[in-house]
Amino acid sequence: MSKKIKLDIVSDVVCPWCIIGYKRLDAAIKELGIEDNIEIEWQPFQLNPDMPPEGEDLRAHFKRKYGTTLEDSIRFRKEMTELGEDVGFKFDYFDGLKAVNTLDAHILLEYAKKVGKQTELKNRLFASFYSEQKDISNKSILRQELQSVGLNVEDAMKSLDDDNIRNHVRSQEQQWKQTGISGVPTIVFNRESAISGAQSVDTYKQVLTELAKA
C-alpha cells in the first residue's frame, strides 16, 4: 500500500470512550503493520462548550445533564476502569473529579499539529486528566504538558490569547458538527466514510483492510 489513509478523529480530551476507541484503533493499525501508511489528525469537539472556568463536579454534572444516579456513576466508572485496563490505559476516578472546559486544550492541539506532535500531546492530555488527577483547563497544567512533549511552551501559550486561532478552532468544531457528527469519538476515513463510538479492534481492522485494498 503506497497511498496513505487519512483518519480524522473527532474527539474531546475528557471523553473516556475516545481513549478506548483510539487505543483500539492504534492496536488495529499496529496489528496490520500499516503505521507508515496512516495519517491521523485530531479534530476538536467540546462535550461541554458552555462549561464555566471553575468546572463542575463530574457526578453532579452527569446527574444534571443525564439524570445519572450515584449507582449509575459507580457502575460506569468501574466499567471504564476495566475497559481501560484491557487497552493499557489507567482510569483513576476520584471523588471531586470535575467536568472542565476544554477549549484551551483544543487550541494547543491545533498548535501541536503544526509541529507534528498532535497525537503525542493528545495522549498526554488524556493521561493527565484521567490517570493523574490533573485539571487540564488550568494553564499551569497545560504548560507542564506542553513541556513534557517537547513543545515550545511560550510560543504555544501565545495561541491561547489569539482571537483568530480561538475562532478558527471553534469554526472547525462547528464544521464537523454540520456534517452530522453529534457524538465522539467519530473517526472519519479519507473524508469519505465514518464510524462513531469506540469500536472493537477487529472492526477497525476490517475497515482499514478494505480501505487499503481500495
XYZ file of N, CA and C in Angstrom:
642
model
N 0.846 -1.190 0.000
C 0.000 0.000 0.000
C 0.879 1.238 0.000
N 0.707 2.084 -1.012
C 1.545 3.274 -1.108
C 0.816 4.538 -0.678
N -0.493 4.594 -0.904
C -1.264 5.782 -0.560
C -1.649 5.763 0.908
N -1.485 6.903 1.580
C -1.815 6.977 2.990
C -3.324 7.009 3.205
N -3.752 6.438 4.331
C -5.144 6.515 4.749
C -5.248 7.657 5.753
N -6.096 8.647 5.443
C -6.253 9.805 6.314
C -7.362 9.527 7.322
N -7.031 9.663 8.603
C -8.001 9.472 9.671
C -8.189 10.789 10.405
N -9.390 11.334 10.354
C -9.743 12.481 11.181
C -10.483 11.936 12.394
N -9.918 12.148 13.577
C -10.559 11.655 14.799
C -11.194 12.834 15.520
N -12.514 12.887 15.477
C -13.254 13.953 16.147
C -13.439 13.515 17.596
N -12.927 14.341 18.525
C -12.778 13.849 19.893
C -12.638 14.991 20.884
N -12.985 14.703 22.141
C -12.682 15.639 23.219
C -11.674 14.988 24.157
N -10.855 15.800 24.797
C -9.788 15.266 25.656
C -10.304 14.756 26.993
N -11.588 14.983 27.294
C -12.164 14.473 28.536
C -13.218 13.406 28.249
N -13.167 12.832 27.064
C -14.106 11.783 26.674
C -13.457 10.419 26.910
N -13.926 9.649 27.892
C -13.282 8.359 28.167
C -13.418 7.364 27.023
N -14.545 7.401 26.307
C -14.718 6.498 25.177
C -13.757 6.830 24.048
N -13.345 8.106 23.964
C -12.367 8.497 22.946
C -11.023 7.826 23.199
N -10.675 7.679 24.460
C -9.426 7.000 24.813
C -9.497 5.533 24.404
N -10.593 4.881 24.791
C -10.762 3.467 24.468
C -10.753 3.268 22.951
N -11.512 4.109 22.250
C -11.576 3.992 20.798
C -10.220 4.159 20.142
N -9.455 5.162 20.584
C -8.149 5.393 19.978
C -7.193 4.237 20.261
N -7.194 3.743 21.483
C -6.295 2.645 21.829
C -6.598 1.404 20.994
N -7.876 1.149 20.763
C -8.251 0.007 19.929
C -7.867 0.249 18.473
N -8.080 1.465 18.000
C -7.682 1.817 16.636
C -6.177 1.655 16.468
N -5.424 2.153 17.423
C -3.966 2.059 17.375
C -3.518 0.602 17.348
N -4.202 -0.237 18.146
C -3.869 -1.666 18.148
C -4.145 -2.286 16.784
N -5.255 -1.889 16.168
C -5.595 -2.418 14.839
C -4.546 -2.026 13.808
N -4.120 -0.777 13.855
C -3.104 -0.284 12.912
C -1.805 -1.064 13.080
N -1.412 -1.279 14.328
C -0.156 -1.995 14.590
C -0.252 -3.467 14.203
N -1.405 -4.086 14.470
C -1.567 -5.498 14.103
C -1.514 -5.684 12.596
N -1.994 -4.692 11.855
C -1.941 -4.753 10.392
C -0.582 -4.336 9.840
N 0.233 -3.726 10.700
C 1.563 -3.300 10.270
C 1.548 -2.162 9.271
N 0.578 -1.249 9.414
C 0.434 -0.167 8.424
C 0.676 1.209 9.053
N 1.461 1.254 10.108
C 1.710 2.530 10.792
C 2.196 3.617 9.842
N 3.054 3.247 8.908
C 3.638 4.242 8.000
C 2.653 4.723 6.943
N 1.511 4.066 6.845
C 0.531 4.430 5.819
C -0.707 5.104 6.410
N -0.602 5.501 7.669
C -1.723 6.142 8.354
C -1.365 7.582 8.712
N -2.259 8.488 8.393
C -2.097 9.889 8.786
C -3.278 10.265 9.689
N -2.964 10.623 10.932
C -4.004 10.944 11.904
C -4.038 12.437 12.183
N -5.229 12.994 12.160
C -5.418 14.387 12.554
C -6.589 14.437 13.537
N -6.344 15.007 14.705
C -7.379 15.126 15.723
C -8.190 16.390 15.479
N -9.506 16.234 15.521
C -10.402 17.357 15.276
C -11.159 17.724 16.556
N -11.416 19.011 16.764
C -11.996 19.462 18.036
C -13.483 19.151 18.183
N -13.840 18.779 19.391
C -15.239 18.593 19.774
C -15.303 18.824 21.271
N -16.132 19.741 21.690
C -16.277 20.015 23.114
C -17.568 19.374 23.630
N -17.425 18.480 24.583
C -18.606 17.878 25.192
C -19.407 18.919 25.971
N -18.689 19.886 26.529
C -19.349 20.912 27.347
C -18.810 22.295 26.993
N -19.172 22.801 25.819
C -18.616 24.087 25.373
C -18.994 25.261 26.263
N -20.072 25.146 27.033
C -20.509 26.236 27.902
C -20.042 26.068 29.346
N -19.149 25.108 29.576
C -18.661 24.878 30.934
C -17.893 26.097 31.441
N -18.248 26.621 32.615
C -17.544 27.794 33.147
C -16.116 27.445 33.572
N -15.261 28.455 33.759
C -13.854 28.207 34.103
C -13.656 27.366 35.359
N -14.569 27.475 36.325
C -14.394 26.722 37.571
C -14.771 25.247 37.433
N -15.400 24.875 36.301
C -15.786 23.493 36.105
C -16.979 23.099 36.955
N -17.277 21.807 36.943
C -18.415 21.292 37.703
C -18.110 19.870 38.149
N -18.444 19.543 39.381
C -18.253 18.176 39.852
C -18.846 17.209 38.839
N -18.068 16.201 38.452
C -18.472 15.348 37.336
C -19.752 14.583 37.636
N -19.879 14.088 38.853
C -21.097 13.353 39.192
C -22.308 14.282 39.183
N -22.147 15.486 39.713
C -23.245 16.451 39.705
C -23.592 16.844 38.267
N -22.557 16.939 37.438
C -22.759 17.295 36.034
C -23.578 16.234 35.308
N -23.228 14.967 35.496
C -23.953 13.893 34.831
C -25.374 13.754 35.371
N -25.548 14.018 36.645
C -26.901 13.975 37.215
C -27.768 15.065 36.600
N -27.195 16.262 36.473
C -27.944 17.386 35.897
C -28.219 17.180 34.419
N -27.227 16.683 33.686
C -27.331 16.584 32.223
C -28.097 15.344 31.767
N -27.882 14.216 32.469
C -28.452 12.954 32.005
C -29.363 12.267 33.028
N -29.445 12.826 34.237
C -30.235 12.171 35.276
C -29.543 10.958 35.871
N -28.218 10.908 35.752
C -27.438 9.767 36.224
C -27.461 9.678 37.754
N -27.717 8.488 38.279
C -27.724 8.274 39.730
C -26.313 7.949 40.210
N -26.122 7.960 41.521
C -24.828 7.595 42.103
C -24.469 6.164 41.728
N -25.466 5.278 41.752
C -25.222 3.880 41.392
C -24.787 3.761 39.929
N -25.430 4.547 39.072
C -25.036 4.569 37.655
C -23.582 5.001 37.511
N -23.214 6.039 38.263
C -21.857 6.580 38.193
C -20.824 5.558 38.656
N -21.120 4.902 39.758
C -20.195 3.894 40.286
C -20.016 2.763 39.270
N -21.108 2.327 38.689
C -21.062 1.237 37.715
C -20.285 1.657 36.466
N -20.530 2.862 35.993
C -19.841 3.359 34.798
C -18.341 3.470 35.038
N -17.960 4.013 36.187
C -16.536 4.175 36.478
C -15.829 2.828 36.577
N -16.506 1.854 37.128
C -15.929 0.509 37.223
C -15.760 -0.080 35.823
N -16.791 0.102 34.980
C -16.727 -0.410 33.612
C -15.582 0.230 32.836
N -15.455 1.560 32.934
C -14.407 2.247 32.190
C -13.026 1.855 32.693
N -12.888 1.675 33.997
C -11.597 1.266 34.559
C -11.181 -0.088 34.001
N -12.138 -1.006 33.909
C -11.836 -2.340 33.375
C -11.515 -2.285 31.878
N -12.284 -1.490 31.133
C -12.010 -1.348 29.705
C -10.649 -0.686 29.474
N -10.310 0.275 30.342
C -9.009 0.919 30.248
C -7.878 -0.077 30.458
N -8.045 -0.946 31.437
C -7.021 -1.959 31.701
C -6.826 -2.858 30.489
N -7.929 -3.140 29.788
C -7.843 -4.015 28.611
C -6.990 -3.412 27.498
N -6.947 -2.080 27.428
C -6.187 -1.432 26.350
C -4.917 -0.746 26.870
N -4.597 -0.968 28.138
C -3.366 -0.413 28.691
C -3.452 1.040 29.106
N -4.656 1.480 29.490
C -4.834 2.855 29.953
C -5.397 2.837 31.358
N -4.861 3.704 32.215
C -5.295 3.748 33.606
C -6.310 4.869 33.823
N -7.531 4.484 34.189
C -8.522 5.457 34.643
C -8.442 5.522 36.163
N -8.167 6.708 36.680
C -8.074 6.892 38.129
C -9.173 7.866 38.563
N -10.406 7.347 38.588
C -11.523 8.185 39.013
C -11.397 8.475 40.507
N -11.785 9.694 40.885
C -11.700 10.060 42.292
C -12.851 11.003 42.635
N -13.206 11.041 43.905
C -14.248 11.959 44.349
C -13.750 13.387 44.159
N -14.567 14.204 43.535
C -14.154 15.579 43.278
C -13.666 15.807 41.866
N -13.624 14.736 41.042
C -13.257 14.899 39.632
C -14.252 15.843 38.973
N -13.727 16.812 38.226
C -14.582 17.829 37.624
C -14.690 17.693 36.109
N -15.861 18.017 35.594
C -16.005 18.280 34.157
C -15.420 19.667 33.937
N -14.590 19.813 32.909
C -13.897 21.087 32.705
C -14.091 21.591 31.281
N -13.807 22.860 31.086
C -13.837 23.466 29.760
C -12.564 23.065 29.015
N -12.704 22.603 27.772
C -11.541 22.062 27.054
C -11.128 22.885 25.836
N -11.668 24.092 25.692
C -11.322 24.890 24.510
C -9.819 25.162 24.442
N -9.201 25.550 25.545
C -7.761 25.836 25.528
C -6.957 24.606 25.104
N -7.378 23.435 25.573
C -6.684 22.199 25.203
C -6.763 21.977 23.690
N -7.919 22.246 23.099
C -8.073 22.066 21.659
C -7.236 23.078 20.877
N -7.123 24.288 21.399
C -6.288 25.295 20.733
C -4.832 24.851 20.741
N -4.384 24.299 21.847
C -2.996 23.832 21.929
C -2.774 22.599 21.057
N -3.794 21.780 20.900
C -3.681 20.642 19.987
C -3.561 21.111 18.544
N -4.233 22.203 18.213
C -4.104 22.795 16.882
C -2.668 23.280 16.664
N -2.077 23.876 17.693
C -0.683 24.311 17.626
C 0.232 23.092 17.441
N -0.012 22.050 18.234
C 0.839 20.854 18.191
C 0.787 20.179 16.829
N -0.355 20.276 16.153
C -0.492 19.674 14.820
C 0.520 20.269 13.855
N 0.755 21.560 13.965
C 1.648 22.247 13.034
C 3.095 21.786 13.163
N 3.442 21.234 14.322
C 4.829 20.796 14.538
C 4.928 19.280 14.704
N 3.874 18.562 14.277
C 3.931 17.108 14.247
C 3.856 16.403 15.576
N 3.274 17.064 16.589
C 3.198 16.443 17.914
C 1.760 16.384 18.449
N 0.792 16.404 17.532
C -0.597 16.461 17.977
C -1.024 15.191 18.720
N -0.734 14.024 18.151
C -1.130 12.775 18.811
C -0.408 12.615 20.139
N 0.852 13.018 20.170
C 1.625 12.921 21.410
C 1.004 13.791 22.506
N 0.621 15.009 22.161
C 0.002 15.893 23.151
C -1.388 15.384 23.534
N -2.141 14.885 22.568
C -3.476 14.360 22.859
C -3.403 13.245 23.884
N -2.499 12.305 23.687
C -2.347 11.201 24.635
C -1.884 11.682 26.004
N -1.040 12.716 25.998
C -0.577 13.274 27.265
C -1.726 13.906 28.033
N -2.612 14.612 27.320
C -3.759 15.248 27.967
C -4.759 14.217 28.467
N -4.974 13.148 27.700
C -5.815 12.051 28.165
C -5.300 11.537 29.513
N -4.009 11.233 29.556
C -3.414 10.671 30.766
C -3.417 11.669 31.912
N -3.138 12.907 31.604
C -3.107 13.940 32.632
C -4.449 14.037 33.345
N -5.521 14.044 32.561
C -6.855 14.214 33.148
C -7.346 12.951 33.846
N -7.236 11.817 33.180
C -7.860 10.604 33.705
C -6.943 9.714 34.545
N -5.634 9.813 34.348
C -4.724 8.941 35.090
C -4.005 9.659 36.225
N -3.864 10.994 36.102
C -3.015 11.728 37.035
C -3.764 12.798 37.835
N -5.092 12.814 37.716
C -5.937 13.705 38.516
C -5.585 15.189 38.339
N -5.290 15.578 37.099
C -4.932 16.968 36.826
C -6.066 17.698 36.110
N -6.178 18.983 36.390
C -7.188 19.836 35.760
C -6.602 20.420 34.480
N -6.989 19.855 33.349
C -6.380 20.292 32.090
C -7.022 21.558 31.528
N -7.846 22.222 32.314
C -8.277 23.572 31.941
C -7.388 24.618 32.606
N -6.538 24.149 33.522
C -5.627 25.022 34.254
C -4.392 25.319 33.388
N -4.096 26.578 33.181
C -2.993 26.946 32.287
C -1.639 26.454 32.788
N -1.464 26.388 34.092
C -0.193 25.877 34.628
C -0.009 24.406 34.265
N -1.090 23.646 34.336
C -1.037 22.234 33.948
C -0.776 22.108 32.452
N -1.426 22.922 31.671
C -1.219 22.879 30.219
C 0.228 23.195 29.865
N 0.816 24.142 30.564
C 2.232 24.471 30.323
C 3.108 23.252 30.605
N 2.825 22.566 31.693
C 3.598 21.376 32.051
C 3.502 20.305 30.970
N 2.294 20.110 30.453
C 2.111 19.057 29.452
C 2.745 19.423 28.114
N 2.703 20.693 27.770
C 3.408 21.136 26.561
C 4.900 20.845 26.675
N 5.445 21.169 27.821
C 6.879 20.946 28.042
C 7.205 19.458 28.020
N 6.302 18.640 28.563
C 6.574 17.203 28.668
C 6.684 16.527 27.308
N 6.055 17.105 26.278
C 6.155 16.515 24.934
C 7.113 17.293 24.042
N 7.868 18.216 24.645
C 8.920 18.905 23.913
C 8.472 20.040 23.028
N 7.331 20.645 23.346
C 6.853 21.788 22.561
C 7.386 23.097 23.123
N 7.419 24.118 22.288
C 7.830 25.456 22.709
C 6.691 26.044 23.547
N 6.869 26.042 24.857
C 5.785 26.409 25.774
C 5.310 27.841 25.547
N 6.229 28.781 25.490
C 5.846 30.191 25.366
C 5.136 30.455 24.043
N 5.653 29.870 22.994
C 5.046 30.049 21.677
C 3.640 29.451 21.635
N 3.505 28.266 22.207
C 2.204 27.590 22.212
C 1.184 28.362 23.039
N 1.592 28.835 24.211
C 0.654 29.522 25.097
C 0.166 30.844 24.503
N 0.969 31.445 23.626
C 0.545 32.684 22.966
C -0.716 32.462 22.136
N -0.875 31.249 21.619
C -2.035 30.964 20.774
C -3.344 31.043 21.554
N -3.261 30.891 22.881
C -4.474 30.960 23.701
C -5.039 32.379 23.755
N -4.192 33.365 23.482
C -4.625 34.765 23.510
C -4.898 35.323 22.115
N -4.828 34.454 21.115
C -5.030 34.887 19.735
C -6.482 34.620 19.337
N -7.264 35.668 19.173
C -8.683 35.511 18.847
C -8.893 34.805 17.512
N -7.992 35.033 16.570
C -8.123 34.376 15.267
C -8.017 32.858 15.399
N -7.081 32.402 16.224
C -6.902 30.958 16.424
C -8.083 30.379 17.195
N -8.535 31.085 18.230
C -9.686 30.615 19.012
C -10.912 30.476 18.115
N -11.123 31.462 17.276
C -12.278 31.411 16.378
C -12.128 30.311 15.334
N -10.894 30.088 14.892
C -10.632 29.023 13.922
C -10.992 27.658 14.508
N -10.592 27.411 15.747
C -10.876 26.128 16.392
C -12.381 25.962 16.598
N -13.033 27.014 17.039
C -14.494 26.953 17.187
C -15.172 26.684 15.834
N -14.659 27.323 14.793
C -15.220 27.131 13.462
C -15.032 25.700 12.983
N -13.860 25.131 13.243
C -13.609 23.737 12.879
C -14.621 22.815 13.552
N -14.832 23.051 14.829
C -15.773 22.219 15.575
C -17.172 22.294 14.957
N -17.606 23.512 14.636
C -18.927 23.683 14.043
C -19.025 23.014 12.680
N -17.950 23.056 11.918
C -17.959 22.426 10.597
C -18.162 20.926 10.707
N -17.501 20.310 11.687
C -17.670 18.866 11.868
C -19.073 18.539 12.344
N -19.617 19.374 13.209
C -20.987 19.145 13.676
C -21.980 19.278 12.527
N -21.691 20.197 11.616
C -22.582 20.404 10.479
C -22.579 19.230 9.506
N -21.558 18.392 9.585
C -21.537 17.182 8.753
C -22.418 16.090 9.355
N -22.942 16.345 10.553
C -23.819 15.371 11.196
C -23.222 14.700 12.417
N -21.993 15.054 12.777
C -21.350 14.443 13.936
C -21.918 15.070 15.210
N -22.487 14.239 16.053
C -23.082 14.736 17.298
C -22.524 14.044 18.529
N -21.666 13.060 18.334
C -21.065 12.342 19.456
C -19.658 11.911 19.129
N -18.885 11.673 20.162
C -17.492 11.272 19.983
C -17.185 10.019 20.813
N -16.177 9.246 20.345
C -15.332 9.518 19.182
C -16.047 9.228 17.865
N -15.697 9.989 16.852
C -16.091 9.675 15.477
C -14.822 9.695 14.643
N -14.579 8.603 13.943
C -13.394 8.506 13.088
C -13.845 8.591 11.636
N -13.295 9.565 10.932
C -13.638 9.787 9.528
C -12.494 9.264 8.670
N -12.817 8.385 7.733
C -11.815 7.729 6.904
C -11.746 8.402 5.530
N -10.596 8.991 5.251
C -10.364 9.640 3.956
C -11.445 10.658 3.592
N -12.049 11.255 4.612
C -13.115 12.256 4.407
C -14.277 11.694 3.578
N -14.449 10.368 3.619
C -15.482 9.732 2.799
C -16.489 8.936 3.614
N -16.038 8.281 4.667
C -16.914 7.461 5.496
C -16.513 7.646 6.951
N -17.391 7.231 7.861
C -17.115 7.467 9.272
C -17.707 6.371 10.148
N -17.095 6.183 11.320
C -17.615 5.274 12.337
C -17.652 6.034 13.652
N -18.769 5.957 14.339
C -18.898 6.608 15.642
C -18.812 5.567 16.756
N -18.351 6.016 17.902
C -18.247 5.132 19.057
C -16.929 4.387 19.092
N -16.635 3.821 20.259
C -15.401 3.046 20.431
C -15.643 1.630 19.926
N -15.242 1.366 18.700
C -15.458 0.062 18.090
C -14.383 -0.932 18.518
N -14.578 -2.189 18.157
C -13.606 -3.229 18.506
C -12.378 -3.137 17.604
N -11.295 -3.759 18.049
C -10.073 -3.819 17.239
C -10.376 -4.477 15.905
N -11.159 -5.558 15.921
C -11.471 -6.277 14.690
C -12.260 -5.413 13.709
N -13.167 -4.592 14.230
C -13.940 -3.710 13.353
C -13.028 -2.712 12.665
N -12.126 -2.114 13.438
C -11.183 -1.168 12.838
C -10.287 -1.853 11.822
N -9.856 -3.063 12.133
C -9.005 -3.794 11.197
C -9.746 -4.074 9.890
N -11.018 -4.416 9.994
C -11.800 -4.700 8.801
C -11.920 -3.463 7.919
N -12.237 -2.327 8.529
C -12.392 -1.087 7.763
C -11.069 -0.686 7.116
N -9.992 -0.730 7.888
C -8.685 -0.337 7.367
C -8.207 -1.268 6.251
N -8.501 -2.549 6.410
C -8.119 -3.511 5.373
C -8.849 -3.231 4.069
N -10.143 -2.926 4.168
C -10.926 -2.610 2.973
C -10.409 -1.332 2.301
N -10.039 -0.341 3.108
C -9.518 0.896 2.548
C -8.161 0.654 1.884
N -7.357 -0.190 2.493
C -6.038 -0.485 1.922
C -6.171 -1.178 0.570
N -7.150 -2.068 0.467
C -7.377 -2.785 -0.794
C -7.877 -1.819 -1.873
N -8.720 -0.892 -1.454
C -9.293 0.068 -2.407
C -8.220 0.974 -2.978
